[in-house]
Coordinates of C-alpha atoms in Angstrom, one line a residue:
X1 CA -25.9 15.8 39.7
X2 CA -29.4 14.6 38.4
X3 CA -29.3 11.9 35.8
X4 CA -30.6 13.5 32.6
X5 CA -34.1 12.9 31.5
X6 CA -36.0 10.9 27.8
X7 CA -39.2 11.9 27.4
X8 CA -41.1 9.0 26.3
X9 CA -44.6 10.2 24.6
X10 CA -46.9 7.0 25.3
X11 CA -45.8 3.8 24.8
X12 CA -46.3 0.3 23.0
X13 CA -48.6 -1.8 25.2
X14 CA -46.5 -4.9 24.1
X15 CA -43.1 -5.6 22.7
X16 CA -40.6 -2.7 22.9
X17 CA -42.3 -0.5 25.0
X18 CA -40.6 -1.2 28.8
X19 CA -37.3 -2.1 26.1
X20 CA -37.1 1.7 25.4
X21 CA -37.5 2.7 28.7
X22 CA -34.9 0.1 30.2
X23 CA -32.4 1.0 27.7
X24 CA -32.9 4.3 28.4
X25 CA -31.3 4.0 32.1
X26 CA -28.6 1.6 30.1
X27 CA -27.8 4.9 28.9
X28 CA -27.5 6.9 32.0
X29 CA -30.9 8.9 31.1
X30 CA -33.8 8.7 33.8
X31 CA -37.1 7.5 31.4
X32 CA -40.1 9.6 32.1
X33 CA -43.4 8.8 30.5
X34 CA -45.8 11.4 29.6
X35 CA -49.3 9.8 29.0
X36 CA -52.7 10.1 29.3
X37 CA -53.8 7.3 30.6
X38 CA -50.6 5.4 32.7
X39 CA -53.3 2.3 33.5
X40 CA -52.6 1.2 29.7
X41 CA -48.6 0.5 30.6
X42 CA -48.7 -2.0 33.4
X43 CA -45.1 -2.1 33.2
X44 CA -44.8 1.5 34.5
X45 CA -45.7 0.7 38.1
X46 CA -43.9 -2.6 37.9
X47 CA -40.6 -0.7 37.2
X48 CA -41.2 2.4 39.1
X49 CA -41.3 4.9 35.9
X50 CA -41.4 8.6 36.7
X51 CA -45.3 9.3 34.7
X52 CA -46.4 12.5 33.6
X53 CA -49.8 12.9 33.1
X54 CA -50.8 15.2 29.6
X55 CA -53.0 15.0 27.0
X56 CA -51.1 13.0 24.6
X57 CA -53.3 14.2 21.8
X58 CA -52.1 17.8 21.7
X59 CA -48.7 18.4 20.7
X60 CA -48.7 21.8 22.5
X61 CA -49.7 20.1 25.9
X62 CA -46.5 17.6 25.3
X63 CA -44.1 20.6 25.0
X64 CA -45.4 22.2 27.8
X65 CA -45.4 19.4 29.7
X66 CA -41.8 18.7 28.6
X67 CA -40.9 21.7 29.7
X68 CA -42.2 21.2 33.3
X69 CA -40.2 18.3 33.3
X70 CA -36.5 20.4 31.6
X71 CA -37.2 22.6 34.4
X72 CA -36.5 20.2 36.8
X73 CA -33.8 17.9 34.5
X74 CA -31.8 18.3 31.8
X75 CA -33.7 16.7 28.3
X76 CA -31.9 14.5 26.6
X77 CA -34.7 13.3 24.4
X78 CA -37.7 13.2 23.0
X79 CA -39.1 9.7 21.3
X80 CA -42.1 6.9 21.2
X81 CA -42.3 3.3 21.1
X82 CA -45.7 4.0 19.5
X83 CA -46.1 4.8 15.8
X84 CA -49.4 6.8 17.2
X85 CA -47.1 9.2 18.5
X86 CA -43.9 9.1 16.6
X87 CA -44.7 12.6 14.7
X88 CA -45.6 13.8 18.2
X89 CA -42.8 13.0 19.3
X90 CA -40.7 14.2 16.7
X91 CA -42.2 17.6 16.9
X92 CA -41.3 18.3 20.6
X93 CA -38.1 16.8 20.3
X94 CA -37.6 19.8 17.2
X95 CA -39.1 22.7 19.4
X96 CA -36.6 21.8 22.1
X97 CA -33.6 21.8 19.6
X98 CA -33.2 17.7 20.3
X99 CA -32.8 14.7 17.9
X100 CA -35.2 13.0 16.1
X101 CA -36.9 12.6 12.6
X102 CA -38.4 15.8 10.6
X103 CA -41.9 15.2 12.2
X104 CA -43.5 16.4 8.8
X105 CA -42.1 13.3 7.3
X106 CA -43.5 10.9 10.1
X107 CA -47.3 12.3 9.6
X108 CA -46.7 11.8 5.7
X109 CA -45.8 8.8 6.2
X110 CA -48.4 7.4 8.6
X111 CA -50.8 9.0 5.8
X112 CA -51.0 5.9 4.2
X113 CA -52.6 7.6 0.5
X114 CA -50.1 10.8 1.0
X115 CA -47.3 7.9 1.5
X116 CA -47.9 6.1 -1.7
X117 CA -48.3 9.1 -3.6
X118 CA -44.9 10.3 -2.6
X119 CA -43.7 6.7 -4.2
X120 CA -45.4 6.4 -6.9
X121 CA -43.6 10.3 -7.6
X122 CA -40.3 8.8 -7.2
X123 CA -40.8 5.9 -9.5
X124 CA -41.0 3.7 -6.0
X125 CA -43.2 0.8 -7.0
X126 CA -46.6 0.5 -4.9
X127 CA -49.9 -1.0 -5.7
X128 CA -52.5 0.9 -7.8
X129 CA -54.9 2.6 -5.1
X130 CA -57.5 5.5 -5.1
X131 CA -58.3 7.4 -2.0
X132 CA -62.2 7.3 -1.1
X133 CA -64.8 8.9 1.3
X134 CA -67.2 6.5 1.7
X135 CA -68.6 3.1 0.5
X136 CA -70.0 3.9 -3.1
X137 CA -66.7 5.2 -4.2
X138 CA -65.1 2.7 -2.2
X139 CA -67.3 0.0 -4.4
X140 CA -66.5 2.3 -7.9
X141 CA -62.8 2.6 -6.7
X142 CA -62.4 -1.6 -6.6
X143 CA -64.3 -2.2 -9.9
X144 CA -62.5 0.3 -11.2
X145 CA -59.4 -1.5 -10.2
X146 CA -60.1 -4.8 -10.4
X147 CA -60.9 -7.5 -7.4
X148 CA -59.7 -8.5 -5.1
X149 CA -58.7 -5.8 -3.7
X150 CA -57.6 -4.6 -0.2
X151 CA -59.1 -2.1 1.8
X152 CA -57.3 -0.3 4.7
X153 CA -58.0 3.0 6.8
X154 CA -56.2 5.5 5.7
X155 CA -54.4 6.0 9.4
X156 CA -53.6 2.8 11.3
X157 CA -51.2 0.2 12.7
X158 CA -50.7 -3.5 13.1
X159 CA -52.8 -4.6 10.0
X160 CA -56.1 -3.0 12.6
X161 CA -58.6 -3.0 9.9
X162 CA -56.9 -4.6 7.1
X163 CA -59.4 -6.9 5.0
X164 CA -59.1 -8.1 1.3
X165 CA -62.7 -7.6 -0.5
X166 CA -63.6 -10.1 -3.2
X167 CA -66.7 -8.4 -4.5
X168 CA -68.8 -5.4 -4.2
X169 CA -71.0 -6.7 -1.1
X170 CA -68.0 -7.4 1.1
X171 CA -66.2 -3.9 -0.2
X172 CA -69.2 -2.0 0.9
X173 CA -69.3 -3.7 4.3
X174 CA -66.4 -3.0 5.0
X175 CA -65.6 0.5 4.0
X176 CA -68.7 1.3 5.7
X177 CA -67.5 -0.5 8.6
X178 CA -64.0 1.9 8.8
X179 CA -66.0 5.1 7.3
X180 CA -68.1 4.8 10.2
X181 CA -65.4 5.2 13.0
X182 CA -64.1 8.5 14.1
X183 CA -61.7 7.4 16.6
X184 CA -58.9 4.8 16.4
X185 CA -58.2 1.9 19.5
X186 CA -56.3 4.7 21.1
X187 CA -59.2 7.6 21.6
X188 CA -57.3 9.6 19.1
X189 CA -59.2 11.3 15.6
X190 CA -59.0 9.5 12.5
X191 CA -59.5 10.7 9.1
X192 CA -62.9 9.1 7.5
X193 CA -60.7 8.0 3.9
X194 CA -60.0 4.9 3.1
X195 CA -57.7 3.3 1.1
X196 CA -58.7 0.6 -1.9
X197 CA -55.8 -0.6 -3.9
X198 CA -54.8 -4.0 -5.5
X199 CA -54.3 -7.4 -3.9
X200 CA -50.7 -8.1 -4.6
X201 CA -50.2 -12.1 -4.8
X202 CA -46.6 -13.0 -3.7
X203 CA -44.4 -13.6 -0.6
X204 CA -44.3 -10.9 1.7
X205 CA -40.9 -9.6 3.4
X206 CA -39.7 -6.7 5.8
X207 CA -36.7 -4.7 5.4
X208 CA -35.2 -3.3 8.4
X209 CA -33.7 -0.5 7.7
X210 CA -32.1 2.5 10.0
X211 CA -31.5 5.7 8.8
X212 CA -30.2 5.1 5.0
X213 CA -28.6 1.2 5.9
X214 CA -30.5 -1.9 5.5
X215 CA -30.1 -4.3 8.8
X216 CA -32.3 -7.5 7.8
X217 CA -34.6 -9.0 5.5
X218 CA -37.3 -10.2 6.8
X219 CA -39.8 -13.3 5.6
X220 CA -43.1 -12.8 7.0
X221 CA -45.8 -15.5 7.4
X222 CA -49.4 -14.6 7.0
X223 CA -52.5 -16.4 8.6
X224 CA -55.5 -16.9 6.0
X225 CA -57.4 -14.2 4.2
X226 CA -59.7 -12.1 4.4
X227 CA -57.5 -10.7 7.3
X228 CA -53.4 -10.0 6.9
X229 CA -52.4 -11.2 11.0
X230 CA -48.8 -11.9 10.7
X231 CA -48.3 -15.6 12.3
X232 CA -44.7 -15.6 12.3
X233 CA -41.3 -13.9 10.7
X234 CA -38.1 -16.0 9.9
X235 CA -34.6 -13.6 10.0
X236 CA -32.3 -13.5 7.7
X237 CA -35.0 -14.2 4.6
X238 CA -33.2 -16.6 2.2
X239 CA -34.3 -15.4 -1.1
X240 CA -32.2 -15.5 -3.9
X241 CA -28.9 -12.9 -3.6
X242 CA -30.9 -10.8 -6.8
X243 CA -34.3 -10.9 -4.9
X244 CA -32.5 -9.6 -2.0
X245 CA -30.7 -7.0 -3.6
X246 CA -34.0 -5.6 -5.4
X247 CA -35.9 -5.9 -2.2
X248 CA -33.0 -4.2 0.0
X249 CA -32.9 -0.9 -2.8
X250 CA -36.5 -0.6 -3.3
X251 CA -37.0 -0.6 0.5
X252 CA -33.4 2.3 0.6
X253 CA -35.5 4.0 -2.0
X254 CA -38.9 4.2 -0.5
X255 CA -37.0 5.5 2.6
X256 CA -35.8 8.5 0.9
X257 CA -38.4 9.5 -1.2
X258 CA -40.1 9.8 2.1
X259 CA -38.2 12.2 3.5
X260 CA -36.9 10.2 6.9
X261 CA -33.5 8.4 7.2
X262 CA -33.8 9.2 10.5
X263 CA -33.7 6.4 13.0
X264 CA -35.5 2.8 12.6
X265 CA -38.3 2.4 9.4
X266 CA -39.7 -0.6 9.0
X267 CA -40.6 -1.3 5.2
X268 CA -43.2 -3.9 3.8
X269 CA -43.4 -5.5 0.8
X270 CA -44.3 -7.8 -1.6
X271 CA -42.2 -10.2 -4.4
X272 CA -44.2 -11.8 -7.2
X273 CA -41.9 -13.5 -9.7
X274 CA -39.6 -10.3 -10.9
X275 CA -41.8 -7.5 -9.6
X276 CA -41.3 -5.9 -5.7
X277 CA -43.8 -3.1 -4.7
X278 CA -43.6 -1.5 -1.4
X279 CA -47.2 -2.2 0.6
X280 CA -46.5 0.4 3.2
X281 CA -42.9 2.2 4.9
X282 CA -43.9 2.4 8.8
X283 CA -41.5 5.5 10.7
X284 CA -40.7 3.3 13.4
X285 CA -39.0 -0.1 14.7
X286 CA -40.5 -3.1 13.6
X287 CA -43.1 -5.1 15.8
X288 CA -44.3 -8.8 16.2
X289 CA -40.4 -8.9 18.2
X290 CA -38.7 -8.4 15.4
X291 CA -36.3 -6.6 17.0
X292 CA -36.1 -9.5 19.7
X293 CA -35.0 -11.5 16.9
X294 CA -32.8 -9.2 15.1
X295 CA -30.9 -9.2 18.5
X296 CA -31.0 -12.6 19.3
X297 CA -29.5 -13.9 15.7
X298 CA -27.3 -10.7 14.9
X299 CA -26.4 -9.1 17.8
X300 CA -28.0 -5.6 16.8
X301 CA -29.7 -4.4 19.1
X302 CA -32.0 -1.5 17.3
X303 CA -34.1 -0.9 20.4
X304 CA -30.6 0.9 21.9
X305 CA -29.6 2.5 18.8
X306 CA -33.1 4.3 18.9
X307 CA -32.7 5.4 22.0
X308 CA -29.1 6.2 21.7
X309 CA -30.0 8.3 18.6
X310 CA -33.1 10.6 20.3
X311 CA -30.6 10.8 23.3
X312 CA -27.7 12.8 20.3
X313 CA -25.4 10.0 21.1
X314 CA -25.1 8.4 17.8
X315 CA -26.0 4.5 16.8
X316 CA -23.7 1.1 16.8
X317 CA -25.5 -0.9 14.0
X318 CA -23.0 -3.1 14.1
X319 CA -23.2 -6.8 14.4
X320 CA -22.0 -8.8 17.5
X321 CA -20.3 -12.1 16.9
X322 CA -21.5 -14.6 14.0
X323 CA -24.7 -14.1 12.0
X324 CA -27.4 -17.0 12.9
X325 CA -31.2 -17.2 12.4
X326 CA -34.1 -16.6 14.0
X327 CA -38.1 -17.2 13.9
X328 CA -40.9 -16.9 16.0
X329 CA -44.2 -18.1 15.3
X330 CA -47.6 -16.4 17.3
X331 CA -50.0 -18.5 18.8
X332 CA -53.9 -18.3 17.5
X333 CA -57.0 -19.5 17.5
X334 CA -58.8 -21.0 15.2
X335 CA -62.6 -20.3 16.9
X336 CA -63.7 -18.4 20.0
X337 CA -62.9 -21.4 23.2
X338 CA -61.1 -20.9 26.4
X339 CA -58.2 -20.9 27.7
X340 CA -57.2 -24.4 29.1
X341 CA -56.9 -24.4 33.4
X342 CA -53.6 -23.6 35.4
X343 CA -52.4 -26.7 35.4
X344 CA -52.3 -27.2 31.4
X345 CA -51.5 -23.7 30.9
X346 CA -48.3 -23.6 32.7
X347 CA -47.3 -27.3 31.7
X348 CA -47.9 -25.7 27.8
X349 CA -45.6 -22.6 28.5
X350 CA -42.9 -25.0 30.3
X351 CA -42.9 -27.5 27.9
X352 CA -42.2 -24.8 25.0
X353 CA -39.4 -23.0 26.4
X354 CA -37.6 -26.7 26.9
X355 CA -37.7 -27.5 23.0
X356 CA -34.5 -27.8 21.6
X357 CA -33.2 -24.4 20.2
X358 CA -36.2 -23.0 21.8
X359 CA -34.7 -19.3 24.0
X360 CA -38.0 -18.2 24.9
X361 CA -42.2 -18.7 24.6
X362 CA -44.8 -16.2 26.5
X363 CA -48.9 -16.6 27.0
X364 CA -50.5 -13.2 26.9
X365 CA -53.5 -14.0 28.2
X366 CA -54.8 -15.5 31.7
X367 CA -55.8 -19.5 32.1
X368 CA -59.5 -19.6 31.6
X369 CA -59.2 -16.5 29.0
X370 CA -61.7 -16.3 26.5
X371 CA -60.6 -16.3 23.2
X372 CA -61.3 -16.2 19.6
X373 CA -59.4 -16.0 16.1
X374 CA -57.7 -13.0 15.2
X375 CA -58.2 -10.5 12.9
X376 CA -55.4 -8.1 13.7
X377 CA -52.6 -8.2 16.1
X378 CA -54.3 -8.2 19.4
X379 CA -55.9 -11.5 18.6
X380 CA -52.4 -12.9 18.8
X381 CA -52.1 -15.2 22.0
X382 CA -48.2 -15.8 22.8
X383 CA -45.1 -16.3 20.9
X384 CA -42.3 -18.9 20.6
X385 CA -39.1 -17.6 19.6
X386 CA -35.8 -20.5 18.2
X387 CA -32.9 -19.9 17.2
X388 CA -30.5 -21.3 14.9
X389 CA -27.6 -22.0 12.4
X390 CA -29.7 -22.3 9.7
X391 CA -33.3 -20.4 8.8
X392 CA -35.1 -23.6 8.0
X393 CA -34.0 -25.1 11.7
X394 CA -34.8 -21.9 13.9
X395 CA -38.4 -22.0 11.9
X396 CA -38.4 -25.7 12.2
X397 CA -37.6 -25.6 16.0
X398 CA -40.2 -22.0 16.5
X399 CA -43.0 -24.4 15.1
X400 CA -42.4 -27.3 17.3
X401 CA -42.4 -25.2 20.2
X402 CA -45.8 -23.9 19.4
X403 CA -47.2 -27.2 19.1
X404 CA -46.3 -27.4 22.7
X405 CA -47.6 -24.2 23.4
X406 CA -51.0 -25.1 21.7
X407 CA -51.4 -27.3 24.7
X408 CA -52.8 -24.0 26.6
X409 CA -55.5 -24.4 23.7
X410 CA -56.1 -28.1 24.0
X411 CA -58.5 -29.8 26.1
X412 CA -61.3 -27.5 25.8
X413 CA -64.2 -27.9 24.2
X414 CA -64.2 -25.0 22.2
X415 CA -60.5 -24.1 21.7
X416 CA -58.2 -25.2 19.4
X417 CA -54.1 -24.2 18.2

C-alpha cells in the first residue's frame, strides 16, 4: 500500500519550509509540493520531493492539481509553510473535505486594515490607522493622526515594506514607493492600499499561540528605525506575571475575534507601561526560528503539531522535559561590504557554534557575498541560536556567539557586524 500523500502549496524559502516537509514523512505521509516555480526551494532536489508543477496563484488550478495527485494517493492534507498561501491552502484542503483553518478567516486576516477592523469591533486593542489609496491621503491620514507614524502595505510578510515616517516628505515617499507596486516579492497581485497608523513606543513581544492555547511569550529585539528587522527573540519573555497575563489574553482574544483557532497564529504586539495593543495576528507559525527555539527550550515541537493537524491526526502541545530558555540573535550589516574569504568565513561559523551554550550558528550567504544593511528580513545574514537555564544567559551566550560570527564581516574594507 502507498504511503498517503500532504499536499504542500509552495513553501518558505527559509526556516520551516524542508521542517514541514520532513515531518511530514515522520508522519508516515509522502510530502508533495505543488509550486510554480520548484527552482525557489533548493531543498526539494536535495531531498528528493515528489513537485507538482501548477499555478500557485489560482486556487482552482491547486484543486485540480490536487486532485491529479488523490487519483493516484490517498490526501491526507492540504497545508503551507508560506503565509502567501495559507488561505490557498486552506481552501483546497475544505473542497476536499480535509483539515485546516476556515480559509475566509486566513484572507481576513492577512488583510492587514480588514484585520484591525475586526479588533477594534471586539474591543481588541490596536493602533489608530486609516486605510489609504495613495500618497496625499496617505500624507492627510498621518497628520491626521499624528507623527510618527508607520506605514505598511496593506498585504505583506516579514516587516517587507515596513517604515516609520517622521514627517510628510518621508510619508509621501514612501507610500508612493508601496502604491506604486502591483506585485509582491512572490509574482503574486497586491492590493494598491496602504496602511498609516500610529507608532506605538514600547517593548515588543510575540505570543505563540495554537488553536485557542497560548505556547510562549516571546521578547523580540528590533534593529534601528526607520525599518522594524527583528535582530533577535529571547523565549520565555520574563515580563512581570501581570504583563504576561494581559499580553497572553489580549493575544487569546485577537485570535478569536478573528475567526481562526485553527492551527499555529503568531500574534504581535506591543507593551507600553499598562497599555498592550495587538500590531498585527499572522495565520501561521512564527518565523525568525522561533519555532527552532520553542523546541529547543520547551520541547514543543509546533512544526509537527501543524502537520499532524492538516494530516486530521490531532496535536501534542505538550512540553518535553524541563522548561529552559532560548535566544538567537541574526547577523547584519551595518553598510554594503563583502563577505570576508573562505578561510575567515568558515573559521567565523566554527568558532560560533563552539561558544559555550552555543547548539547551533548558520551563514546564509557565500564567502565573498555582497552585502548591505537590512531593511526587512532578507537582509538578515545568519543566526546564532544558545540555550540556557536562565533568559539573561541563553541571550548572553546568543550574543557572544555572534561576535564570533561577525568575524565573516571583519577584515574587509567595507563590512562590518
Amino acid at each position: 500500500m502507498t504511503s498517503p500523500v500532504l499536499l504542500l502549496v509552495e513553501s518558505n524559502t527559509t526556516g520551516t519550509g524542508r521542517q514541514f516537509a520532513r515531518r511530514a514523512a515522520d508522519l508516515g505521509a509522502e510530502p508533495v509540493l505543488l509550486t510554480a516555480d520548484a527552482s525557489r526551494y533548493p531543498y526539494a532536489a536535495e531531498d528528493r520531493l515528489r513537485v507538482v508543477t501548477t499555478d500557485t496563484s489560482d486556487e482552482d488550478a491547486v484543486l485540480a492539481a490536487a486532485r491529479s495527485v488523490g487519483e493516484r494517493s490517498r490526501i491526507a492534507g492540504v497545508t503551507s509553510s508560506s503565509e502567501y498561501y495559507a488561505a490557498t491552502a486552506a481552501a483546497t484542503a475544505h473542497r476536499l473535505g480535509l483539515p485546516g483553518p476556515d480559509a475566509d478567516a486566513v484572507r481576513t486576516c492577512r488583510d492587514k486594515s480588514e484585520q484591525r477592523r475586526m479588533l477594534a469591533e471586539a474591543g481588541v486593542p490596536v493602533p489608530e490607522f486609516t486605510r489609504v489609496r495613495d500618497a496625499r491621503e496617505a500624507v492627510g491620514a498621518a497628520e491626521r493622526i499624528g507623527y510618527p507614524v508607520v506605514l505598511k502595505p496593506v498585504l505583506g510578510s516579514g516587516s517587507l515594506g515596513v517604515r516609520l515616517c517622521t514627517d510628510p516628505a518621508t510619508t509621501k515617499a514612501h507610500a508612493t514607493e508601496l502604491t506604486a507596486a502591483s506585485v509582491n516579492e512572490r509574482g503574486l497581485p497586491v492590493s494598491r492600499g496602504v496602511l498609516v497608523e500610529r507608532y506605538l513606543p514600547g517593548a515588543e513581544y510575540s505570543v505563540e499561540v495554537f488553536g485557542n492555547t497560548v505556547v510562549v511569550v516571546v521578547a523580540k529585539h528590533l534593529g534601528p528605525l526607520p525599518d522594524f528587522v527583528e535582530h533577535g527573540h529571547d523565549l520565555p519573555a520574563e515580563p512581570t506575571s501581570d504583563a504576561r497575563a494581559q499580553l497572553e489574553d489580549v493575544a487569546v482574544r485577537a485570535v478569536k475575534a478573528l475567526g481562526l483557532g485553527w492551527g499555529a497564529a503568531h500574534v504581535e504586539l506591543r507593551r507600553h507601561g499598562d497599555d498592550t495593543r495587538v500590531i498585527e495576528v499572522n495565520p501561521r507559525l512564527a518565523g525568525g526560528m522561533i519555532p527552532d527555539l520553542v523546541s529547543r527550550a520547551l520541547g514543543v515541537d509546533l512544526v509537527r503539531a501543524q502537520v499532524s493537524a492538516a494530516m486530521g491526526l490531532g496535536h501534542d502541545g505538550e512540553q518535553r522535559g524541563p522548561a529552559r530558555a532560548a535566544a538567537i540573535r541574526f547577523l547584519t550589516a551595518e553598510r554594503p561590504g563583502v563577505l570576508a574569504g573562505p578561510d575567515t568565513w568558515a573559521a567565523a561559523l566554527a568558532a560560533a557554534r563552539s561558544t559555550a551554550r552555543v547548539e547551533a550558528a548558520e551563514l546564509y550567504r557565500a564567502a565573498g557575498e555582497q552585502v548591505a544593511p537590512a531593511h526587512d528580513f532578507r537582509g538578515r545574514l545568519g543566526h546564532v541560536i544558545a540555550v540556557a537555564d536562565t533568559v539573561p544567559d541563553a541571550a548572553e551566550a546568543a550574543s557572544a556567539g555572534l561576535v564570533e560570527l561577525g568575524a565573516a564581516l571583519r577584515g574587509t574594507d567595507k563590512g562590518t557586524e
